[in-house]
Tab-separated table of C-alpha atoms and ligand atoms in Angstrom:
chain	number	residue	atom	x	y	z
S	1	MET	CA	16.926	-30.619	-3.911
S	2	GLN	CA	15.856	-27.987	-1.383
S	3	TYR	CA	17.774	-24.788	-2.236
S	4	ASP	CA	18.349	-21.604	-0.321
S	5	ILE	CA	16.483	-18.697	-1.949
S	6	ILE	CA	18.214	-15.462	-2.112
S	7	ILE	CA	16.273	-12.350	-3.204
S	8	GLY	CA	17.180	-8.712	-3.336
S	9	LEU	CA	15.175	-5.815	-4.538
S	10	GLU	CA	15.745	-2.589	-6.455
S	11	ILE	CA	12.889	-0.185	-6.411
S	12	HIS	CA	12.725	3.049	-8.339
S	13	VAL	CA	10.050	5.535	-7.388
S	14	GLN	CA	9.115	8.863	-8.993
S	15	LEU	CA	8.925	11.747	-6.594
S	16	ASN	CA	6.039	14.186	-6.677
S	17	THR	CA	8.143	17.385	-6.914
S	18	LYS	CA	6.769	20.190	-8.952
S	19	SER	CA	9.845	20.460	-11.228
S	20	LYS	CA	12.304	17.973	-12.577
S	21	MET	CA	15.549	16.907	-10.987
S	22	PHE	CA	17.938	19.319	-12.442
S	23	CYS	CA	15.969	21.992	-14.273
S	24	ARG	CA	12.737	23.929	-13.927
S	25	CYS	CA	10.612	21.836	-16.338
S	26	ALA	CA	7.393	20.615	-14.794
S	27	ASN	CA	7.513	17.043	-13.422
S	28	LEU	CA	4.608	15.433	-15.004
S	29	ASN	CA	4.679	12.204	-12.979
S	30	GLU	CA	3.039	10.304	-15.793
S	31	ASP	CA	-0.524	11.489	-15.049
S	32	VAL	CA	-0.858	14.199	-17.792
S	33	ASN	CA	-1.410	13.497	-21.355
S	34	LYS	CA	1.025	16.205	-22.482
S	35	GLU	CA	2.137	16.558	-26.132
S	36	PRO	CA	5.413	14.599	-26.584
S	37	ASN	CA	8.541	16.669	-26.007
S	38	SER	CA	6.527	19.676	-24.781
S	39	THR	CA	7.996	19.719	-21.289
S	40	VAL	CA	11.723	19.804	-22.059
S	41	CYS	CA	14.531	22.374	-21.992
S	42	PRO	CA	18.207	22.431	-22.987
S	43	ILE	CA	19.167	21.058	-19.500
S	44	CYS	CA	16.954	17.955	-19.432
S	45	LEU	CA	17.885	17.395	-23.197
S	46	GLY	CA	21.538	17.473	-22.197
S	47	HIS	CA	22.640	20.291	-24.512
S	48	PRO	CA	26.306	21.079	-24.120
S	49	GLY	CA	27.136	24.066	-22.023
S	50	THR	CA	23.971	23.966	-19.911
S	51	LEU	CA	24.256	23.783	-16.009
S	52	PRO	CA	22.061	21.400	-14.009
S	53	VAL	CA	21.022	22.529	-10.484
S	54	ALA	CA	19.807	19.788	-8.123
S	55	ASN	CA	16.202	19.945	-6.828
S	56	LYS	CA	16.445	20.546	-3.092
S	57	GLN	CA	12.975	19.109	-2.473
S	58	ALA	CA	13.933	15.829	-4.117
S	59	ILE	CA	17.086	15.671	-1.894
S	60	GLU	CA	15.024	16.383	1.248
S	61	TRP	CA	12.429	13.837	0.437
S	62	THR	CA	15.131	11.090	-0.162
S	63	ILE	CA	16.600	11.971	3.190
S	64	LEU	CA	13.052	11.939	4.778
S	65	THR	CA	12.479	8.367	3.252
S	66	GLY	CA	15.800	7.359	4.765
S	67	LEU	CA	14.790	8.649	8.193
S	68	ALA	CA	11.510	6.821	7.940
S	69	LEU	CA	13.432	3.546	7.341
S	70	ASN	CA	16.111	4.068	10.027
S	71	CYS	CA	18.819	4.730	7.530
S	72	LYS	CA	22.040	6.704	8.213
S	73	VAL	CA	22.532	9.867	6.386
S	74	ASN	CA	25.830	10.723	4.653
S	75	SER	CA	26.910	14.072	5.810
S	76	TYR	CA	28.690	14.474	2.447
S	77	SER	CA	27.022	13.278	-0.697
S	78	LYS	CA	27.436	13.838	-4.422
S	79	PHE	CA	26.084	13.027	-7.833
S	80	ASP	CA	27.903	10.933	-10.354
S	81	ARG	CA	27.566	10.287	-13.993
S	82	LYS	CA	26.620	6.695	-15.046
S	83	HIS	CA	27.447	6.235	-18.681
S	84	TYR	CA	25.441	4.045	-21.041
S	85	PHE	CA	24.158	4.623	-24.578
S	86	TYR	CA	20.414	4.242	-25.212
S	87	PRO	CA	18.039	6.505	-27.211
S	88	ASP	CA	15.904	7.344	-24.142
S	89	LEU	CA	18.924	8.909	-22.424
S	90	PRO	CA	19.728	12.310	-24.093
S	91	LYS	CA	23.068	12.888	-22.588
S	92	ALA	CA	24.287	9.276	-22.939
S	93	TYR	CA	24.897	9.310	-19.231
S	94	GLN	CA	22.457	9.279	-16.320
S	95	ILE	CA	23.056	11.550	-13.376
S	96	SER	CA	22.933	9.255	-10.447
S	97	GLN	CA	24.816	8.480	-7.131
S	98	TYR	CA	27.690	6.037	-6.955
S	99	ASP	CA	29.705	5.670	-3.843
S	100	LEU	CA	28.067	8.389	-1.608
S	101	PRO	CA	24.362	7.890	-1.780
S	102	LEU	CA	22.224	10.331	0.332
S	103	VAL	CA	21.397	7.582	2.846
S	104	TYR	CA	22.459	4.053	3.550
S	105	GLY	CA	21.748	1.209	5.975
S	106	GLY	CA	18.347	0.943	7.596
S	107	GLN	CA	15.569	-1.640	7.692
S	108	LEU	CA	11.924	-2.299	6.945
S	109	GLU	CA	10.146	-4.815	9.059
S	110	VAL	CA	7.968	-7.257	7.179
S	111	ASP	CA	5.925	-9.632	9.212
S	112	GLY	CA	8.317	-9.512	12.153
S	113	ARG	CA	11.549	-9.902	10.006
S	114	LYS	CA	13.797	-6.890	9.536
S	115	ILE	CA	14.781	-6.592	5.899
S	116	ASP	CA	18.116	-4.634	5.527
S	117	ILE	CA	18.229	-1.737	3.208
S	118	THR	CA	21.605	-1.125	1.471
S	119	ARG	CA	21.021	2.360	0.276
S	120	ILE	CA	18.707	4.930	-1.080
S	121	HIS	CA	19.952	7.321	-3.676
S	122	LEU	CA	18.652	9.952	-6.018
S	123	GLU	CA	18.946	9.995	-9.777
S	124	GLU	CA	17.184	11.151	-12.888
S	125	ASP	CA	14.631	9.289	-14.982
S	126	ALA	CA	15.066	8.474	-18.654
S	127	GLY	CA	12.622	9.479	-21.483
S	128	LYS	CA	10.180	7.117	-23.001
S	129	LEU	CA	10.431	5.211	-26.279
S	130	THR	CA	7.466	4.009	-28.311
S	131	HIS	CA	7.904	1.499	-31.193
S	132	PRO	CA	5.012	1.974	-33.617
S	133	LYS	CA	3.807	-1.296	-35.026
S	134	GLY	CA	4.922	-2.188	-38.586
S	135	LYS	CA	7.329	0.703	-38.771
S	136	ASN	CA	11.034	0.683	-38.901
S	137	TYR	CA	11.644	3.543	-36.445
S	138	SER	CA	11.005	4.324	-32.778
S	139	LEU	CA	9.776	7.534	-31.276
S	140	ALA	CA	11.389	9.273	-28.333
S	141	ASP	CA	9.557	11.459	-25.805
S	142	TYR	CA	11.682	13.249	-23.326
S	143	ASN	CA	8.908	14.744	-21.108
S	144	ARG	CA	9.858	12.320	-18.494
S	145	ALA	CA	13.678	12.624	-18.988
S	146	SER	CA	15.417	13.967	-15.904
S	147	SER	CA	12.419	13.643	-13.551
S	148	PRO	CA	13.534	12.785	-10.038
S	149	LEU	CA	13.840	9.081	-9.337
S	150	MET	CA	14.597	7.694	-5.951
S	151	GLU	CA	16.214	4.210	-5.956
S	152	LEU	CA	16.043	1.896	-2.882
S	153	VAL	CA	18.297	-1.245	-2.908
S	154	THR	CA	17.900	-4.027	-0.365
S	155	GLU	CA	20.394	-6.581	0.780
S	156	PRO	CA	19.768	-10.060	-0.643
S	157	VAL	CA	18.067	-11.206	2.499
S	158	ILE	CA	14.521	-11.691	1.258
S	159	LYS	CA	13.510	-15.419	1.255
S	160	THR	CA	10.161	-15.714	-0.464
S	161	ALA	CA	8.155	-14.194	-3.224
S	162	ALA	CA	5.480	-13.216	-0.670
S	163	GLU	CA	7.995	-11.382	1.444
S	164	ALA	CA	9.339	-9.406	-1.538
S	165	LYS	CA	5.782	-8.360	-2.401
S	166	LYS	CA	5.012	-7.343	1.119
S	167	PHE	CA	8.203	-5.296	1.319
S	168	CYS	CA	7.224	-3.331	-1.794
S	169	GLN	CA	3.681	-2.765	-0.523
S	170	GLN	CA	4.886	-1.540	2.847
S	171	TYR	CA	7.384	0.642	1.280
S	172	GLN	CA	4.592	2.063	-0.952
S	173	GLN	CA	2.401	2.675	2.099
S	174	ILE	CA	5.292	4.576	3.755
S	175	LEU	CA	5.885	6.827	0.747
S	176	ARG	CA	2.189	7.646	0.580
S	177	TYR	CA	2.256	8.472	4.375
S	178	LEU	CA	5.213	10.792	3.607
S	179	GLU	CA	3.152	12.210	0.698
S	180	ILE	CA	6.149	12.272	-1.532
S	181	SER	CA	4.937	9.784	-4.171
S	182	GLU	CA	1.839	8.005	-5.141
S	183	ALA	CA	4.125	5.172	-5.904
S	184	ASP	CA	1.495	3.545	-8.153
S	185	ILE	CA	3.194	0.476	-9.530
S	186	GLU	CA	0.462	0.147	-12.334
S	187	LYS	CA	1.255	3.733	-13.523
S	188	GLY	CA	5.044	3.126	-13.536
S	189	GLN	CA	5.542	5.502	-10.557
S	190	MET	CA	7.050	2.599	-8.636
S	191	ARG	CA	9.174	0.043	-10.560
S	192	CYS	CA	10.264	-2.989	-8.728
S	193	GLU	CA	13.014	-5.290	-9.917
S	194	ALA	CA	14.126	-8.460	-8.097
S	195	ASN	CA	17.342	-10.377	-8.273
S	196	ILE	CA	17.188	-14.094	-7.432
S	197	SER	CA	19.648	-16.841	-7.027
S	198	LEU	CA	19.274	-20.303	-5.599
S	199	GLN	CA	22.223	-21.859	-3.602
S	200	GLU	CA	22.906	-25.160	-2.023
S	201	PRO	CA	22.251	-25.011	1.771
S	202	LYS	CA	25.369	-24.403	3.886
S	203	LYS	CA	27.694	-23.776	0.863
S	204	TRP	CA	27.515	-20.091	0.936
S	205	LYS	CA	27.826	-17.110	3.235
S	206	TYR	CA	26.082	-13.792	3.304
S	207	LYS	CA	28.912	-11.091	3.273
S	208	GLY	CA	26.944	-7.927	3.511
S	209	GLY	CA	27.264	-5.020	1.097
S	210	CYS	CA	24.835	-6.883	-1.327
S	211	LYS	CA	27.270	-9.795	-1.624
S	212	ILE	CA	27.330	-13.520	-0.816
S	213	GLU	CA	30.405	-15.684	-1.056
S	214	PRO	CA	30.920	-19.376	-1.650
S	215	ALA	CA	32.199	-21.657	1.185
S	216	GLY	CA	34.758	-24.378	0.350
S	217	GLY	CA	35.093	-25.287	-3.274
S	218	TYR	CA	31.493	-24.442	-4.111
S	219	LYS	CA	30.728	-22.361	-7.231
S	220	LEU	CA	27.873	-19.902	-6.693
S	221	ASN	CA	24.923	-20.223	-9.007
S	222	PRO	CA	24.364	-17.127	-11.015
S	223	LYS	CA	21.949	-14.362	-10.071
S	224	VAL	CA	19.015	-13.466	-12.393
S	225	GLU	CA	17.443	-10.022	-12.523
S	226	ILE	CA	13.717	-9.685	-13.288
S	227	LYS	CA	12.334	-6.543	-14.881
S	228	ASN	CA	9.213	-5.210	-16.437
S	229	ILE	CA	6.913	-6.024	-13.511
S	230	GLY	CA	3.704	-4.128	-13.730
S	231	SER	CA	1.852	-4.991	-10.355
S	232	PHE	CA	2.520	-6.476	-6.993
S	233	LYS	CA	0.790	-9.623	-8.120
S	234	ALA	CA	3.148	-9.814	-11.094
S	235	LEU	CA	6.156	-9.349	-8.788
S	236	GLU	CA	5.084	-12.249	-6.683
S	237	LYS	CA	4.214	-14.440	-9.670
S	238	ALA	CA	7.499	-13.558	-11.495
S	239	ILE	CA	9.608	-14.505	-8.403
S	240	GLU	CA	7.747	-17.756	-7.899
S	241	PHE	CA	8.163	-18.658	-11.496
S	242	GLU	CA	11.837	-17.896	-11.390
S	243	ILE	CA	12.460	-19.908	-8.222
S	244	LYS	CA	10.746	-22.928	-9.847
S	245	ARG	CA	12.583	-22.419	-13.142
S	246	GLN	CA	16.033	-22.138	-11.524
S	247	ALA	CA	15.428	-25.092	-9.129
S	248	GLU	CA	14.339	-27.359	-12.037
S	249	ALA	CA	17.406	-26.355	-14.104
S	250	LEU	CA	19.706	-26.942	-11.137
S	251	ASP	CA	18.103	-30.382	-10.496
S	252	ASN	CA	18.611	-31.285	-14.177
S	253	LYS	CA	22.280	-30.114	-13.929
S	254	GLU	CA	21.689	-27.412	-16.587
S	255	THR	CA	23.924	-24.356	-16.465
S	256	LEU	CA	22.031	-21.226	-15.582
S	257	ALA	CA	23.064	-17.866	-17.100
S	258	GLN	CA	23.549	-14.731	-15.359
S	259	GLU	CA	20.986	-12.613	-17.173
S	260	THR	CA	18.228	-10.091	-17.097
S	261	ARG	CA	14.750	-11.578	-17.717
S	262	GLY	CA	11.503	-9.782	-18.236
S	263	TRP	CA	8.037	-10.796	-16.889
S	264	ASP	CA	5.776	-11.835	-19.730
S	265	GLU	CA	2.322	-11.110	-18.249
S	266	ASN	CA	0.418	-12.788	-21.126
S	267	ASN	CA	2.221	-16.130	-20.851
S	268	GLN	CA	2.829	-15.781	-17.050
S	269	LYS	CA	6.554	-16.554	-17.309
S	270	THR	CA	9.998	-14.891	-17.381
S	271	VAL	CA	11.806	-14.551	-20.665
S	272	SER	CA	15.528	-13.900	-21.282
S	273	GLN	CA	16.130	-10.277	-22.248
S	274	ARG	CA	19.907	-10.005	-22.248
S	275	SER	CA	22.677	-11.997	-20.690
S	276	LYS	CA	25.218	-10.300	-18.618
S	277	GLU	CA	28.458	-12.257	-18.735
S	278	GLU	CA	30.420	-9.488	-17.054
S	279	ALA	CA	29.423	-6.537	-14.972
S	280	GLN	CA	28.592	-3.640	-17.142
S	281	GLU	CA	31.125	-0.768	-17.281
S	282	TYR	CA	29.437	2.423	-16.553
S	283	ARG	CA	32.522	4.532	-16.085
S	284	TYR	CA	31.074	6.360	-13.128
S	285	PHE	CA	32.764	9.662	-12.111
S	286	PRO	CA	31.604	12.669	-10.019
S	287	ASP	CA	29.500	15.117	-12.123
S	288	PRO	CA	31.710	18.189	-12.316
S	289	ASP	CA	28.697	20.450	-12.875
S	290	ILE	CA	26.817	19.699	-9.721
S	291	SER	CA	28.002	20.814	-6.293
S	292	PRO	CA	28.374	18.091	-3.714
S	293	ILE	CA	25.809	18.220	-0.864
S	294	ASN	CA	26.729	18.895	2.794
S	295	ILE	CA	24.007	17.713	5.086
S	296	ASN	CA	24.598	19.385	8.456
S	297	SER	CA	22.692	18.668	11.646
S	298	LYS	CA	20.669	21.853	11.400
S	299	TRP	CA	19.319	20.797	7.870
S	300	LEU	CA	18.758	17.193	9.239
S	301	LYS	CA	16.742	18.532	12.188
S	302	LYS	CA	14.485	20.558	9.850
S	303	ILE	CA	13.844	17.540	7.664
S	304	LEU	CA	13.184	15.295	10.671
S	305	ALA	CA	10.528	17.733	11.760
S	306	ASP	CA	8.545	16.686	8.698
S	307	LEU	CA	8.583	13.060	9.557
S	308	PRO	CA	4.899	12.098	10.234
S	309	GLU	CA	3.561	9.223	12.301
S	310	LEU	CA	4.289	6.106	10.170
S	311	PRO	CA	1.980	3.277	9.435
S	312	ARG	CA	3.539	0.928	12.015
S	313	GLU	CA	3.240	3.477	14.858
S	314	LYS	CA	-0.246	4.369	13.788
S	315	ARG	CA	-1.358	0.725	13.819
S	316	GLU	CA	0.024	0.220	17.323
S	317	ARG	CA	-1.576	3.458	18.640
S	318	PHE	CA	-4.976	2.478	17.126
S	319	LYS	CA	-4.779	-0.818	19.106
S	320	GLN	CA	-3.580	0.794	22.348
S	321	GLN	CA	-5.667	3.965	22.244
S	322	TYR	CA	-8.939	2.969	20.759
S	323	GLY	CA	-9.059	-0.870	21.271
S	324	PHE	CA	-8.993	-1.766	17.672
S	325	SER	CA	-8.237	-5.359	16.860
S	326	ASP	CA	-4.998	-6.259	15.037
S	327	TYR	CA	-7.027	-6.777	11.829
S	328	ASP	CA	-9.038	-3.498	12.086
S	329	ALA	CA	-5.950	-1.497	13.038
S	330	GLU	CA	-4.187	-2.733	9.876
S	331	VAL	CA	-7.210	-2.113	7.579
S	332	LEU	CA	-8.055	1.252	8.984
S	333	THR	CA	-4.500	2.618	8.855
S	334	ALA	CA	-3.647	1.261	5.290
S	335	ASP	CA	-4.554	4.793	3.994
S	336	LYS	CA	-3.524	7.716	5.971
S	337	ASN	CA	-6.668	9.808	5.085
S	338	ILE	CA	-8.864	6.885	6.130
S	339	ALA	CA	-7.078	6.707	9.351
S	340	ASN	CA	-7.530	10.458	10.024
S	341	TYR	CA	-11.246	10.210	9.240
S	342	VAL	CA	-11.628	7.239	11.596
S	343	GLU	CA	-9.857	9.176	14.392
S	344	GLN	CA	-12.250	12.095	13.839
S	345	VAL	CA	-15.210	9.618	14.109
S	346	ILE	CA	-13.871	8.211	17.334
S	347	SER	CA	-13.392	11.637	18.795
S	348	GLU	CA	-16.981	12.480	17.909
S	349	LEU	CA	-18.222	9.196	19.314
S	350	ARG	CA	-16.536	10.079	22.568
S	351	ALA	CA	-18.465	13.356	22.616
S	352	TRP	CA	-21.672	11.350	21.897
S	353	MET	CA	-21.102	8.901	24.632
S	354	ASN	CA	-20.446	11.731	27.014
S	355	ALA	CA	-23.656	13.449	25.988
S	356	LEU	CA	-25.545	10.144	26.641
S	357	GLY	CA	-23.789	9.702	29.960
S	358	ARG	CA	-22.139	6.526	28.898
S	359	PRO	CA	-18.611	5.940	30.319
S	360	TRP	CA	-16.005	5.791	27.540
S	361	GLU	CA	-13.947	3.189	29.221
S	362	THR	CA	-16.673	0.544	29.082
S	363	ALA	CA	-18.046	1.514	25.723
S	364	HIS	CA	-14.933	2.148	23.560
S	365	ARG	CA	-14.111	-1.398	22.554
S	366	LYS	CA	-17.493	-2.177	21.159
S	367	LEU	CA	-17.640	1.187	19.527
S	368	ALA	CA	-14.285	0.624	17.964
S	369	LYS	CA	-15.447	-2.747	16.677
S	370	LEU	CA	-18.585	-1.289	15.189
S	371	THR	CA	-16.699	1.576	13.607
S	372	GLY	CA	-14.017	-0.923	12.248
S	373	ASN	CA	-16.776	-3.011	10.825
S	374	TRP	CA	-18.721	-0.259	9.193
S	375	VAL	CA	-15.666	1.541	7.805
S	376	GLY	CA	-13.922	-1.677	6.672
S	377	THR	CA	-16.939	-3.139	4.887
S	378	GLU	CA	-19.720	-0.779	3.908
S	379	LEU	CA	-17.766	2.539	3.608
S	380	PHE	CA	-15.000	0.812	1.605
S	381	LYS	CA	-17.602	-0.877	-0.603
S	382	TYR	CA	-19.484	2.520	-1.320
S	383	LEU	CA	-16.088	4.370	-1.835
S	384	ASN	CA	-14.984	1.676	-4.330
S	385	GLU	CA	-18.148	1.542	-6.177
S	386	GLY	CA	-18.248	5.224	-6.728
S	387	GLY	CA	-14.493	5.598	-7.237
S	388	GLN	CA	-14.702	8.133	-4.450
S	389	ASN	CA	-12.188	9.820	-2.213
S	390	ILE	CA	-12.584	9.786	1.589
S	391	LYS	CA	-11.723	13.501	1.563
S	392	LYS	CA	-14.746	14.301	-0.550
S	393	ILE	CA	-17.369	12.099	1.182
S	394	LYS	CA	-20.751	13.558	2.298
S	395	ILE	CA	-20.849	11.759	5.680
S	396	THR	CA	-19.264	14.019	8.209
S	397	PRO	CA	-17.301	12.366	11.057
S	398	GLU	CA	-19.934	13.761	13.374
S	399	ASN	CA	-22.801	12.056	11.403
S	400	PHE	CA	-20.802	8.817	11.121
S	401	ALA	CA	-20.440	8.872	14.913
S	402	GLU	CA	-24.062	9.458	15.522
S	403	PHE	CA	-24.822	6.596	13.072
S	404	ILE	CA	-22.526	4.271	15.041
S	405	SER	CA	-24.108	5.375	18.319
S	406	LEU	CA	-27.652	4.635	16.890
S	407	ILE	CA	-26.489	0.987	16.387
S	408	TYR	CA	-24.669	0.871	19.663
S	409	GLU	CA	-27.718	2.078	21.518
S	410	GLU	CA	-29.821	-0.526	19.580
S	411	LYS	CA	-32.004	2.185	18.252
S	412	ILE	CA	-31.887	0.723	14.819
S	413	ASN	CA	-31.385	-2.871	13.590
S	414	SER	CA	-29.062	-3.951	10.878
S	415	SER	CA	-31.480	-3.552	7.973
S	416	ALA	CA	-32.414	-0.054	9.107
S	417	ALA	CA	-28.792	0.756	9.460
S	418	GLN	CA	-28.231	-0.350	5.907
S	419	ILE	CA	-30.887	2.104	4.637
S	420	ILE	CA	-29.686	5.007	6.736
S	421	PHE	CA	-26.103	4.403	5.747
S	422	LYS	CA	-26.993	4.523	2.021
S	423	GLU	CA	-28.809	7.732	2.504
S	424	ILE	CA	-26.065	9.503	4.464
S	425	PHE	CA	-23.427	8.283	2.004
S	426	THR	CA	-25.309	9.422	-1.106
S	427	LYS	CA	-26.906	12.532	0.240
S	428	GLY	CA	-25.397	13.319	3.660
S	429	GLY	CA	-27.650	14.404	6.519
S	430	ASP	CA	-28.286	13.635	10.109
S	431	PRO	CA	-28.784	9.868	10.748
S	432	GLY	CA	-31.195	10.485	13.704
S	433	ASP	CA	-33.435	12.723	11.542
S	434	ILE	CA	-33.445	10.100	8.742
S	435	MET	CA	-34.348	7.446	11.194
S	436	GLU	CA	-37.331	9.412	12.397
S	437	ALA	CA	-38.389	10.603	8.987
S	438	LYS	CA	-38.435	7.050	7.682
S	439	SER	CA	-39.636	5.670	10.978
S	440	LEU	CA	-36.897	3.220	11.129
S	441	GLU	CA	-36.502	3.216	14.887
S	442	GLN	CA	-36.264	-0.258	16.342
S	443	MET	CA	-39.179	-1.381	18.451
S	444	ASP	CA	-38.024	-1.437	21.990
S	445	ASP	CA	-41.469	-2.143	23.555
S	446	ASP	CA	-41.460	-5.950	24.556
S	447	ASN	CA	-45.103	-5.960	25.343
S	448	GLU	CA	-46.142	-4.649	21.941
S	449	LEU	CA	-43.675	-7.119	20.311
S	450	GLU	CA	-44.948	-10.091	22.387
S	451	LYS	CA	-48.572	-9.383	21.182
S	452	ILE	CA	-47.465	-9.492	17.547
S	453	ILE	CA	-45.486	-12.603	18.172
S	454	LYS	CA	-48.437	-14.409	19.877
S	455	ASP	CA	-50.539	-13.728	16.754
S	456	ILE	CA	-47.835	-15.019	14.524
S	457	ILE	CA	-47.506	-18.267	16.548
S	458	LYS	CA	-51.340	-18.696	16.407
S	459	ASN	CA	-51.316	-18.219	12.619
S	460	ASN	CA	-48.318	-20.361	11.884
S	461	SER	CA	-48.980	-23.567	13.649
S	462	LYS	CA	-47.244	-25.604	10.959
S	463	ALA	CA	-43.921	-23.884	11.531
S	464	VAL	CA	-44.377	-24.167	15.310
S	465	SER	CA	-44.957	-27.944	15.172
S	466	GLU	CA	-42.043	-28.386	12.853
S	467	TYR	CA	-39.849	-26.545	15.346
S	468	LYS	CA	-41.212	-28.727	18.166
S	469	ALA	CA	-40.387	-31.837	16.026
S	470	GLY	CA	-36.790	-30.763	16.008
S	471	LYS	CA	-36.453	-28.611	12.886
S	472	GLU	CA	-34.403	-25.856	14.348
S	473	ASN	CA	-34.563	-23.397	11.466
S	474	ALA	CA	-38.349	-23.285	11.500
S	475	VAL	CA	-37.824	-20.542	14.084
S	476	GLN	CA	-36.062	-18.483	11.492
S	477	PHE	CA	-39.195	-18.526	9.383
S	478	LEU	CA	-41.113	-17.181	12.502
S	479	VAL	CA	-38.463	-14.450	13.000
S	480	GLY	CA	-38.954	-13.538	9.353
S	481	GLN	CA	-42.721	-13.226	9.888
S	482	VAL	CA	-42.091	-11.000	12.934
S	483	MET	CA	-39.798	-8.767	10.925
S	484	ALA	CA	-42.444	-8.582	8.101
S	485	GLY	CA	-45.249	-7.900	10.772
S	486	THR	CA	-43.231	-5.032	12.244
S	487	LYS	CA	-42.103	-3.555	8.940
S	488	GLY	CA	-38.586	-4.459	9.901
S	489	LYS	CA	-38.546	-2.651	13.067
S	490	ALA	CA	-38.220	-5.556	15.558
S	491	ASN	CA	-34.873	-6.441	16.942
S	492	PRO	CA	-34.419	-9.909	15.323
S	493	GLN	CA	-32.377	-11.271	18.249
S	494	ARG	CA	-35.080	-10.187	20.733
S	495	ALA	CA	-37.910	-11.473	18.476
S	496	LYS	CA	-36.251	-14.888	18.418
S	497	GLU	CA	-35.895	-14.968	22.191
S	498	LEU	CA	-39.542	-13.989	22.594
S	499	ILE	CA	-40.682	-16.545	20.073
S	500	LEU	CA	-38.840	-19.279	21.846
S	501	LYS	CA	-40.226	-18.255	25.228
S	502	ASN	CA	-43.821	-18.244	23.793
S	503	ILE	CA	-43.730	-21.704	22.048
S	504	LYS	CA	-42.407	-23.652	24.958
F	1	LIG	ZN1	14.132	20.702	-18.514
F	2	LIG	MN1	18.715	3.285	-11.026
């Protein structure tokens, strides 16, 4: 049977604050190999009598995230205790937010579909347990305990695995634009969990508030939660697997359990972790030690002032203002620092075109295309190879712009461009100077080129007659000869034109 697929997401993200959520301990964000339990204090260890104080930065960043996603802000918010017992949780309760999250509502658009966001709240992270092989004990490290964790919950309105993946990727991009989290899923800075159920078409209704309800006498199929997802790819695979597994079970009239399943990366399947017959009882109640939060319009205004241009807006502006294609605009704005670099290059290019007396209006589309190509292919390739950061590269935007204008002006052909690019990437320097020092300037004298071509035609009569006999690519051989004869300085396109003109 064809089922309706109903997917919701819960995404936890570590925030980049300097200190933890309720104490002054450093927030390590998983990237430091600190001695276990070296970054702890009585507050984050939950000793009795200690007084937690909420991290203002974490609160502001959660609100900022809400504003970026068109959420509404609760003018009155509070922290609640969520009780459960597990050794990674020192207090036996987690400070979280229950009925009054900092922000609620909102959407994130994925491929033209607006995905509704239920809420974003702030809570504290747990510690980390390790289970040494062959031992009958576990080790607890509380360095991470009580680090700020921001949780986003979506409505169950996602329809495919690909859409769920894209939602998480776009959310990550926004968090990086806001510079509040690296949100690296592989490092556990972003943890995505999906809940999935399959229902028979037209027998259920979406109710809002994260709920669906049955229509008529229909009994809803249970919802399965997937955890332990270590990458975007794993998220997509896990959801696809789960859709297939549930559909097959339903087709075979098997009963599905409401349960939590983990993604087994080695075997590429989900496995049951625990069944959840009834909703867990967390005995939420307001944390009496932490003051509620009043968010007035003055504070909101201050937070709103920190809201940068977001990826979607930047993409649109790159198309409108610079004439980038859809594809280039997406690639070039994926990383905010790359986008900033590109904008500096474009602004330098404009200055170059001015200096050369070329009107910007006629040149800018082609220049944008060239810039998009060289950034999107060669620059990315070199950056990846060296594991380098755009902020530290040796090519200044000015040199990059001059390099692009050398190509635009047809001063260098593509093989010379490759040589110069490698040089400016590895050592820096002025592309024009390098072109001259290595005499890479493209031949622009047709007479001289034609002389060489006539010689080559004379000395390669076999290729010429093959071409005349209809073997089209014999002309490529001749172009190759011309490039060799000019030490690579000819314009291959022009060479081809002149060859064809001379063998007629
Ligand atoms: Zn602490
Ligand atoms: Mn949570």
